[in-house]
Amino acid sequence: MKNSLSSRLLVYLVISMLIILFSMGVVLVISLKLQEVADRRFKDEQYFQQLQNQLTELQSPLNTYLTSYSSSALSKLLFISETLHESIPENRPITSRNSDLIKREIYFLIDAYLDRLSEVIEQKRGRKVQQYVQNYDDLLTMYSYINREINTVSLLGFRVQLEVYRNFLDFFRKLQLYGLLQIILATALSFSLLMRLVGTFAGPMAQLSALAGKLSAGEFSIPDIHLSSVNEVNQVAEAFNQMKHNIHRYIEELQEKKEFERQVMEEKVRNLRMEQVLKRMELYTMQAQMNPHFLFNTLNTGVQLAIVEDADKTAEFMEKLAALFRYNIKDKQFFVPLQHELMGLEIYFSILKIRFPKTLRLVLDIEEEIADQYDCPAMVLQPLVENSVLHAFKRKEGKGTVQVSVSYEEPVLVLSVRDDGQGIPPEIVRALLTPHTHDYSISSHVMGLENVIQRCYFFYPEQKDVISINSELGRGTEIVIRINTEVEPCIKL
Amino acid sequence: MVFTDTNLKLYYAEVNKILKSITILSGLAFLFFLLLSVRMLIQTPFVTKEGFSKVEEREFHYALFLPVTNQSFFQRLREGALDAAAAKNCAVTFHSIYEDPDSLSMVQYSGFNGIGLYLYENDKKTMDLLKTIQDKGIPIVQIESEIIQGPATFLIGTNNFNVGKGIGKLALQTGFDSLNMVLVYSRKNPGVYSDATLIEMGIKNVLKEKLSMLRREATSLNPLDAERIVYDILKNDPSVDVLVLTDPNDTLVAVQAIIDLNLVGKVQIIGFGDQELIKTYIDKGLILGSIVRNPYRIGYSAVMALYELSTNSYTSSFVDTGITLLRRDRQ
């Protein structure tokens, strides 16, 4: 509660009021004090004026008494003289001040005057005419002298007081000026104190406002605000920090959820695409199998016809061809044992030898021990050989050679088909080796070499060197498939 | 105006700094003026009950009765008296016999512890008054002139015989074989006038046969009276070749008259006093020389004598305060 806005406001107001009241009080007290002082300064003059009046009052009853023995005049005379005697001080110190010395003289003179007055009264009673007449003259002289002395001291006092009064006015003006300055400064002090109080919460509130603006703009990285202001503002700041943290957390949770949903969606899309690819491949395989089945049946019919007609060579050719078809449609797995792939290739080689007995030389270079150990994608070697047979020797005269090599270079299984044909232009090589990273769709046109290349890329998307073409125009082409036996293909059925 | 968070902090920090400065400055200034007011109020003589200056209590009260009080000689005398009073913790007041003749008659009633008198007239009334004062036990110290004489009288001042000798010495400087001298006394310097005979004895003592003529004149209190007298003397008696003035003002007026009469050098002037103009005239040869008494020492010695009488009941019956001769070759 001590640091609350209301209590601090109350304290500041009380302090401000006290300061202003104090300064005004000081000015008031000073003014009153100085008025009192000014009043006191003239009391001396009033006192001597009173003495002079009493002396003057004495003259009339003195005359009356001396001329008529009036008892009333005598009593009045005695009363005034007694009053006068009592009114003058007994203590008459000698001081360095001239006016005090004259006053002292006056007191002594009044004493002497009153003594002489008593003598005159006694002499009057005693009928000592000559003496009281002489003393009366002395009394008149003394009265006159005392009056002059009082006038002198009054004039002196007045002159001194005039000077003093002038100094007093200067002094009073200076004090009033200081008083005014004090009030102005006290007001400034109070105002600055109040403004500082206002500043203790106006500044933090403005900071809070600025940070709230940033927060509303989505800037959650702003640091916590820690204020040392009044309790109310500090509490607002704490609440603001709490609110900022809560909003930040909620936003993060929403973003995480959104990210998760996005990933799920991407996974779904990827799965859908995979499924589509698989379905297309399956369709392709089925399509590819449809014709061979028909052709296989037809070929079997032809074999039977050739046997009936005793055409042995035709019968043999067609039998091999039928065997090849059988191999091709035997199953629809993507990966087959290398042995199986090589068997199909041998059947194909025997057909090619019947077709091109003089113009084609086929070489099969296989490390027998590895044929049973590894698998390879189905139908990769035959299309490569077929590609060489169909395109490599179009403009070649003489005998062409196609060599198929299978080797194992730990841990890579290397399948190579090399011909000494006309070679493939580099731009075609580049086009062929471009992976179809987009939606891979197998069209009915994609056959042979491109089919094999894209399937290799499909099965091993992370291995960019899974297939390579080394071709030199006029000298031949070598197509090498490098299967890392330690890497699982992305799909294996 | 758009504030960033940093700008806001800086802005409010700056505002806070300014407000803090205002608070401190106004607070300090307020305290300063408050303390100044309180200090002024405490220190001011208006607030003290006794008055506007500190009043010191003194032991004795003496009164000096002087012919006039506004001439430089008596002003210096007053200064000496006041300094002596301050030194001995006494108070002294001054009264003008001429301005207030009753003042002397009131001495017996006024509570003085002693009086100093600068008188030169020994009329009966004054003598009776002084006797009454003496009878009342109030010590009297006479200044410059000894009007009343007796075992209980005291004199403070210049030995006027010596003054006469000084005048004679200065007159010798004229080189004249025969001196026709006129002594112009002054009511403004009654102490000298009252001892005219003693002065003249001193002159004669020095000049002897060289003094062919010695005449006596006197000026009034009128400051210009000397001019009239000098004119009269020189017109009526051209043989006068030395004029002796016994008042500084008369000296200056006489010099002007000599210049006007074109008698510079022919008539030599012996003056009184040590005013700057008199010194200048001496340097220019317009004045032969000047007799300088020591009024400060006179006033001082008078109060010291009164103090001794108050405390020891006795003092020296005569204190010579001495003279100085101012000449052209005084350096």
Short mmCIF file of C-alpha atoms in Angstrom, two decimals, chain A residues 73-457:
data_model
loop_
_atom_site.label_atom_id
_atom_site.label_comp_id
_atom_site.label_asym_id
_atom_site.label_seq_id
_atom_site.Cartn_x
_atom_site.Cartn_y
_atom_site.Cartn_z
CA ALA A 73 -3.77 71.94 43.29
CA LEU A 74 -1.33 70.59 45.85
CA SER A 75 -2.83 67.12 45.75
CA LYS A 76 -2.80 67.21 41.97
CA LEU A 77 0.77 68.44 42.09
CA LEU A 78 1.77 65.66 44.43
CA PHE A 79 -0.08 63.09 42.39
CA ILE A 80 1.52 64.13 39.11
CA SER A 81 4.97 64.42 40.67
CA GLU A 82 4.57 60.97 42.20
CA THR A 83 3.39 59.56 38.89
CA LEU A 84 6.29 61.23 37.16
CA HIS A 85 8.71 59.93 39.72
CA GLU A 86 7.42 56.41 39.31
CA SER A 87 7.50 56.56 35.56
CA ILE A 88 11.22 57.26 35.31
CA PRO A 89 13.51 54.28 35.65
CA GLU A 90 15.77 53.78 38.65
CA ASN A 91 18.38 51.95 36.62
CA ARG A 92 20.13 54.41 34.33
CA PRO A 93 23.05 52.65 32.74
CA ILE A 94 25.73 54.65 30.98
CA THR A 95 25.96 53.46 27.43
CA SER A 96 27.92 54.38 24.35
CA ARG A 97 24.78 55.66 22.65
CA ASN A 98 24.34 59.41 22.67
CA SER A 99 20.55 59.27 22.87
CA ASP A 100 20.76 57.00 25.92
CA LEU A 101 23.11 59.46 27.57
CA ILE A 102 20.74 62.36 26.95
CA LYS A 103 17.87 60.27 28.31
CA ARG A 104 19.96 59.54 31.34
CA GLU A 105 20.54 63.26 31.76
CA ILE A 106 16.78 63.83 31.49
CA TYR A 107 16.08 61.30 34.23
CA PHE A 108 18.58 62.99 36.54
CA LEU A 109 17.18 66.39 35.66
CA ILE A 110 13.62 65.24 36.37
CA ASP A 111 14.82 63.81 39.67
CA ALA A 112 16.40 67.17 40.49
CA TYR A 113 13.31 68.98 39.26
CA LEU A 114 11.05 66.89 41.51
CA ASP A 115 13.40 67.39 44.49
CA ARG A 116 13.42 71.12 43.87
CA LEU A 117 9.63 71.00 43.53
CA SER A 118 9.36 69.35 46.93
CA GLU A 119 11.61 72.04 48.36
CA VAL A 120 9.43 74.74 46.82
CA ILE A 121 6.30 73.18 48.28
CA GLU A 122 7.93 72.95 51.69
CA GLN A 123 9.22 76.53 51.44
CA LYS A 124 5.75 77.66 50.45
CA ARG A 125 4.32 75.93 53.47
CA GLY A 126 7.03 77.50 55.61
CA ARG A 127 6.35 80.91 54.12
CA LYS A 128 9.98 81.20 52.97
CA VAL A 129 9.04 83.53 50.23
CA GLN A 130 12.43 84.57 48.99
CA GLN A 131 13.67 81.02 48.78
CA TYR A 132 10.69 79.54 46.97
CA VAL A 133 10.61 82.48 44.58
CA GLN A 134 14.28 81.85 43.75
CA ASN A 135 13.69 78.12 43.51
CA TYR A 136 10.62 78.65 41.36
CA ASP A 137 12.87 80.51 38.91
CA ASP A 138 15.24 77.58 38.98
CA LEU A 139 12.30 75.23 38.41
CA LEU A 140 11.26 77.22 35.37
CA THR A 141 14.80 77.12 34.03
CA MET A 142 15.01 73.42 34.68
CA TYR A 143 11.58 72.81 33.14
CA SER A 144 12.62 74.72 30.10
CA TYR A 145 15.93 72.86 29.87
CA ILE A 146 14.30 69.47 30.38
CA ASN A 147 11.80 70.29 27.68
CA ARG A 148 14.61 71.21 25.33
CA GLU A 149 16.45 68.08 26.22
CA ILE A 150 13.33 65.99 25.60
CA ASN A 151 12.83 67.79 22.32
CA THR A 152 16.47 67.18 21.50
CA VAL A 153 16.23 63.52 22.35
CA SER A 154 12.95 63.29 20.44
CA LEU A 155 14.45 65.00 17.44
CA LEU A 156 17.54 62.85 17.73
CA GLY A 157 15.36 59.80 18.20
CA PHE A 158 13.19 60.82 15.29
CA ARG A 159 16.23 61.29 13.08
CA VAL A 160 17.66 58.01 14.21
CA GLN A 161 14.31 56.29 13.84
CA LEU A 162 13.87 57.85 10.43
CA GLU A 163 17.15 56.33 9.36
CA VAL A 164 16.26 53.13 11.12
CA TYR A 165 12.84 53.18 9.52
CA ARG A 166 14.41 53.63 6.11
CA ASN A 167 16.73 50.71 6.79
CA PHE A 168 13.78 48.84 8.18
CA LEU A 169 11.83 49.42 4.98
CA ASP A 170 14.78 48.22 2.90
CA PHE A 171 15.09 45.22 5.14
CA PHE A 172 11.37 44.52 4.99
CA ARG A 173 11.33 44.86 1.21
CA LYS A 174 14.23 42.43 0.97
CA LEU A 175 12.47 39.99 3.24
CA GLN A 176 9.26 40.32 1.24
CA LEU A 177 11.22 39.65 -1.93
CA TYR A 178 12.80 36.57 -0.35
CA GLY A 179 9.37 35.51 0.84
CA LEU A 180 7.96 35.86 -2.64
CA LEU A 181 10.91 33.92 -4.04
CA GLN A 182 10.32 31.24 -1.43
CA ILE A 183 6.67 30.92 -2.43
CA ILE A 184 7.61 30.75 -6.12
CA LEU A 185 10.34 28.20 -5.41
CA ALA A 186 8.05 26.20 -3.14
CA THR A 187 5.45 26.15 -5.91
CA ALA A 188 8.10 25.06 -8.41
CA LEU A 189 9.29 22.41 -5.98
CA SER A 190 5.77 21.13 -5.42
CA PHE A 191 5.04 21.18 -9.13
CA SER A 192 8.22 19.28 -9.94
CA LEU A 193 7.43 16.74 -7.23
CA LEU A 194 3.94 16.22 -8.63
CA MET A 195 5.29 16.00 -12.16
CA ARG A 196 7.80 13.41 -11.02
CA LEU A 197 4.96 11.44 -9.49
CA VAL A 198 3.05 11.70 -12.75
CA GLY A 199 6.24 10.68 -14.56
CA THR A 200 6.56 7.55 -12.43
CA PHE A 201 3.46 6.12 -14.06
CA ALA A 202 3.17 8.13 -17.30
CA GLY A 203 6.54 6.89 -18.56
CA PRO A 204 5.92 3.23 -17.77
CA MET A 205 2.41 3.48 -19.21
CA ALA A 206 3.80 4.91 -22.43
CA GLN A 207 6.35 2.08 -22.51
CA LEU A 208 3.57 -0.42 -21.98
CA SER A 209 1.57 1.22 -24.73
CA ALA A 210 4.52 1.03 -27.15
CA LEU A 211 5.16 -2.63 -26.28
CA ALA A 212 1.44 -3.42 -26.63
CA GLY A 213 1.62 -1.93 -30.13
CA LYS A 214 4.55 -4.21 -30.98
CA LEU A 215 2.76 -7.17 -29.50
CA SER A 216 -0.34 -6.47 -31.54
CA ALA A 217 1.92 -6.39 -34.62
CA GLY A 218 2.96 -9.96 -33.80
CA GLU A 219 6.35 -9.18 -32.34
CA PHE A 220 6.50 -11.66 -29.49
CA SER A 221 10.27 -11.55 -29.09
CA ILE A 222 10.15 -8.30 -27.15
CA PRO A 223 11.73 -8.66 -23.73
CA ASP A 224 9.67 -8.63 -20.56
CA ILE A 225 9.01 -5.21 -19.17
CA HIS A 226 10.07 -4.65 -15.56
CA LEU A 227 8.95 -1.39 -14.06
CA SER A 228 9.65 0.25 -10.75
CA SER A 229 6.65 2.45 -10.58
CA VAL A 230 3.61 2.56 -8.36
CA ASN A 231 2.04 -0.77 -7.49
CA GLU A 232 -0.84 -0.36 -9.88
CA VAL A 233 1.46 0.18 -12.85
CA ASN A 234 3.82 -2.60 -11.75
CA GLN A 235 0.87 -4.96 -11.61
CA VAL A 236 -0.25 -3.92 -15.08
CA ALA A 237 3.30 -4.57 -16.33
CA GLU A 238 3.34 -8.02 -14.74
CA ALA A 239 -0.06 -8.79 -16.23
CA PHE A 240 1.20 -7.56 -19.58
CA ASN A 241 4.23 -9.87 -19.39
CA GLN A 242 1.95 -12.79 -18.45
CA MET A 243 -0.41 -12.01 -21.28
CA LYS A 244 2.49 -11.75 -23.74
CA HIS A 245 3.84 -15.14 -22.66
CA ASN A 246 0.42 -16.77 -22.87
CA ILE A 247 -0.30 -15.37 -26.32
CA HIS A 248 3.16 -16.42 -27.47
CA ARG A 249 2.62 -19.93 -26.19
CA TYR A 250 -0.78 -20.21 -27.83
CA ILE A 251 0.59 -18.98 -31.12
CA GLU A 252 3.48 -21.45 -30.95
CA GLU A 253 1.12 -24.29 -30.22
CA LEU A 254 -1.03 -23.28 -33.17
CA GLN A 255 2.04 -23.10 -35.41
CA GLU A 256 3.23 -26.51 -34.24
CA LYS A 257 -0.18 -27.97 -34.93
CA LYS A 258 -0.29 -26.35 -38.32
CA GLU A 259 3.18 -27.68 -39.13
CA PHE A 260 2.18 -31.13 -38.06
CA GLU A 261 -0.92 -31.00 -40.20
CA ARG A 262 1.14 -29.77 -43.10
CA GLN A 263 3.58 -32.64 -42.70
CA VAL A 264 0.70 -35.11 -42.48
CA MET A 265 -0.81 -33.61 -45.57
CA GLU A 266 2.50 -33.81 -47.41
CA GLU A 267 2.88 -37.42 -46.34
CA LYS A 268 -0.57 -38.14 -47.60
CA VAL A 269 0.15 -36.49 -50.90
CA ARG A 270 3.40 -38.36 -51.19
CA ASN A 271 1.65 -41.62 -50.42
CA LEU A 272 -1.01 -40.83 -52.95
CA ARG A 273 1.61 -40.10 -55.55
CA MET A 274 3.46 -43.31 -54.70
CA GLU A 275 0.29 -45.24 -54.92
CA GLN A 276 -0.45 -43.66 -58.25
CA VAL A 277 3.03 -44.50 -59.51
CA LEU A 278 2.65 -48.04 -58.34
CA LYS A 279 -0.69 -48.37 -59.97
CA ARG A 280 0.69 -46.96 -63.18
CA MET A 281 3.64 -49.32 -63.04
CA GLU A 282 1.35 -52.18 -62.36
CA LEU A 283 -0.79 -51.13 -65.28
CA TYR A 284 2.31 -50.85 -67.42
CA THR A 285 3.44 -54.29 -66.36
CA MET A 286 0.07 -55.71 -67.07
CA GLN A 287 -0.01 -54.04 -70.43
CA ALA A 288 3.48 -55.32 -71.05
CA GLN A 289 2.34 -58.80 -70.13
CA MET A 290 -0.80 -58.79 -72.20
CA ASN A 291 0.95 -58.80 -75.56
CA PRO A 292 3.63 -61.32 -74.57
CA HIS A 293 0.88 -63.73 -73.47
CA PHE A 294 -0.82 -63.39 -76.75
CA LEU A 295 2.48 -63.60 -78.57
CA PHE A 296 3.60 -66.54 -76.39
CA ASN A 297 0.45 -68.49 -77.28
CA THR A 298 0.75 -67.55 -80.89
CA LEU A 299 4.43 -68.52 -80.86
CA ASN A 300 3.61 -71.92 -79.36
CA THR A 301 1.15 -72.44 -82.17
CA GLY A 302 3.91 -71.47 -84.63
CA VAL A 303 6.35 -73.89 -82.96
CA GLN A 304 3.83 -76.69 -83.33
CA LEU A 305 3.29 -75.70 -86.96
CA ALA A 306 7.05 -75.63 -87.62
CA ILE A 307 7.45 -79.09 -86.11
CA VAL A 308 4.58 -80.34 -88.24
CA GLU A 309 6.22 -78.90 -91.32
CA ASP A 310 9.69 -80.16 -90.20
CA ALA A 311 11.17 -76.67 -90.15
CA ASP A 312 13.60 -77.34 -87.34
CA LYS A 313 15.41 -74.03 -87.37
CA THR A 314 12.20 -72.09 -87.33
CA ALA A 315 10.93 -74.31 -84.61
CA GLU A 316 14.06 -73.64 -82.55
CA PHE A 317 13.85 -69.88 -83.07
CA MET A 318 10.31 -69.72 -82.10
CA GLU A 319 10.90 -71.94 -79.13
CA LYS A 320 13.56 -69.52 -77.86
CA LEU A 321 11.29 -66.64 -78.52
CA ALA A 322 8.53 -68.35 -76.57
CA ALA A 323 10.96 -69.02 -73.74
CA LEU A 324 11.87 -65.34 -73.69
CA PHE A 325 8.28 -64.30 -73.51
CA ARG A 326 7.68 -66.79 -70.78
CA TYR A 327 10.56 -65.34 -68.87
CA ASN A 328 9.25 -61.83 -69.35
CA ILE A 329 5.80 -62.58 -68.13
CA LYS A 330 6.74 -65.08 -65.52
CA ASP A 331 6.12 -62.69 -62.64
CA LYS A 332 5.73 -59.03 -62.07
CA GLN A 333 8.28 -58.41 -59.34
CA PHE A 334 10.39 -55.23 -59.49
CA PHE A 335 13.50 -56.97 -58.24
CA VAL A 336 14.65 -60.40 -59.28
CA PRO A 337 17.72 -62.48 -58.48
CA LEU A 338 20.66 -61.63 -60.76
CA GLN A 339 20.71 -65.28 -61.88
CA HIS A 340 17.18 -64.94 -63.07
CA GLU A 341 17.97 -61.75 -65.00
CA LEU A 342 20.97 -63.42 -66.61
CA MET A 343 18.89 -66.44 -67.69
CA GLY A 344 16.47 -64.15 -69.50
CA LEU A 345 19.43 -62.35 -71.10
CA GLU A 346 20.89 -65.64 -72.34
CA ILE A 347 17.56 -66.60 -73.97
CA TYR A 348 17.52 -63.18 -75.59
CA PHE A 349 21.10 -63.63 -76.75
CA SER A 350 20.22 -66.95 -78.40
CA ILE A 351 17.39 -65.27 -80.29
CA LEU A 352 19.67 -62.46 -81.37
CA LYS A 353 22.26 -64.96 -82.54
CA ILE A 354 19.62 -66.60 -84.75
CA ARG A 355 18.54 -63.20 -86.03
CA PHE A 356 21.99 -61.77 -86.60
CA PRO A 357 24.29 -64.74 -86.97
CA LYS A 358 26.94 -62.86 -88.94
CA THR A 359 26.67 -59.20 -88.03
CA LEU A 360 26.41 -59.35 -84.27
CA ARG A 361 28.79 -60.63 -81.68
CA LEU A 362 27.43 -61.03 -78.19
CA VAL A 363 29.72 -61.37 -75.19
CA LEU A 364 28.54 -62.23 -71.74
CA ASP A 365 31.16 -61.65 -69.03
CA ILE A 366 29.81 -62.70 -65.64
CA GLU A 367 31.41 -63.58 -62.37
CA GLU A 368 29.42 -66.77 -61.74
CA GLU A 369 29.81 -66.70 -57.99
CA ILE A 370 27.94 -63.41 -57.62
CA ALA A 371 24.98 -64.40 -59.81
CA ASP A 372 23.27 -66.17 -56.95
CA GLN A 373 24.11 -63.66 -54.27
CA TYR A 374 22.46 -60.44 -55.40
CA ASP A 375 19.22 -59.12 -56.71
CA CYS A 376 18.79 -56.52 -59.42
CA PRO A 377 15.86 -54.65 -60.91
CA ALA A 378 13.93 -56.87 -63.30
CA MET A 379 14.32 -56.39 -67.04
CA VAL A 380 17.26 -53.99 -67.07
CA LEU A 381 19.88 -55.86 -69.08
CA GLN A 382 17.67 -57.06 -71.93
CA PRO A 383 16.34 -53.54 -72.83
CA LEU A 384 19.88 -52.17 -72.76
CA VAL A 385 21.10 -54.91 -75.13
CA GLU A 386 18.01 -54.42 -77.27
CA ASN A 387 18.77 -50.66 -77.38
CA SER A 388 22.31 -51.35 -78.61
CA VAL A 389 21.15 -53.88 -81.21
CA LEU A 390 18.43 -51.57 -82.54
CA HIS A 391 20.34 -48.23 -82.57
CA ALA A 392 24.07 -48.73 -82.27
CA PHE A 393 24.77 -50.45 -85.54
CA LYS A 394 22.37 -48.66 -87.90
CA ARG A 395 25.12 -47.11 -89.88
CA LYS A 396 27.79 -49.62 -89.04
CA GLU A 397 29.10 -52.01 -91.56
CA GLY A 398 30.64 -55.24 -90.47
CA LYS A 399 30.13 -57.06 -87.25
CA GLY A 400 29.03 -55.26 -84.16
CA THR A 401 29.80 -56.37 -80.65
CA VAL A 402 27.64 -56.08 -77.59
CA GLN A 403 29.31 -57.04 -74.35
CA VAL A 404 27.43 -57.51 -71.10
CA SER A 405 29.55 -57.55 -67.96
CA VAL A 406 28.44 -58.20 -64.41
CA SER A 407 30.88 -57.65 -61.57
CA TYR A 408 30.95 -56.86 -57.90
CA GLU A 409 33.00 -53.96 -56.55
CA GLU A 410 32.43 -54.04 -52.83
CA PRO A 411 29.66 -53.06 -52.09
CA VAL A 412 28.54 -52.12 -55.57
CA LEU A 413 27.07 -54.52 -58.11
CA VAL A 414 28.15 -53.28 -61.51
CA LEU A 415 26.08 -54.16 -64.59
CA SER A 416 27.59 -52.98 -67.85
CA VAL A 417 26.34 -53.12 -71.44
CA ARG A 418 28.87 -51.93 -73.98
CA ASP A 419 28.73 -51.74 -77.71
CA ASP A 420 31.11 -50.52 -80.36
CA GLY A 421 28.43 -48.83 -82.33
CA GLN A 422 28.01 -45.26 -83.52
CA GLY A 423 27.61 -43.79 -80.07
CA ILE A 424 25.00 -41.40 -78.65
CA PRO A 425 25.25 -37.64 -79.05
CA PRO A 426 26.02 -35.88 -75.73
CA GLU A 427 22.80 -33.85 -75.70
CA ILE A 428 20.80 -37.03 -75.96
CA VAL A 429 22.89 -38.55 -73.19
CA ARG A 430 22.13 -35.52 -71.00
CA ALA A 431 18.44 -35.73 -71.84
CA LEU A 432 18.35 -39.41 -71.10
CA LEU A 433 20.13 -39.07 -67.79
CA THR A 434 17.82 -36.32 -66.57
CA PRO A 435 15.79 -37.78 -63.71
CA HIS A 436 12.07 -37.23 -64.00
CA THR A 437 11.70 -35.73 -60.58
CA HIS A 438 8.26 -34.47 -61.39
CA ASP A 439 5.36 -36.76 -61.25
CA TYR A 440 6.78 -39.80 -62.85
CA SER A 441 4.33 -41.24 -65.27
CA ILE A 442 5.02 -44.13 -67.43
CA SER A 443 3.59 -43.53 -70.83
CA SER A 444 3.20 -46.20 -73.39
CA HIS A 445 6.06 -44.61 -75.32
CA VAL A 446 8.58 -44.94 -72.56
CA MET A 447 10.30 -48.12 -73.38
CA GLY A 448 13.81 -49.52 -73.59
CA LEU A 449 16.77 -47.43 -72.44
CA GLU A 450 14.78 -44.52 -70.98
CA ASN A 451 12.57 -46.96 -69.12
CA VAL A 452 15.58 -48.60 -67.53
CA ILE A 453 17.20 -45.25 -66.64
CA GLN A 454 14.11 -43.82 -65.03
CA ARG A 455 13.41 -47.03 -63.13
CA CYS A 456 16.94 -46.96 -61.73
CA TYR A 457 16.41 -43.39 -60.61
#
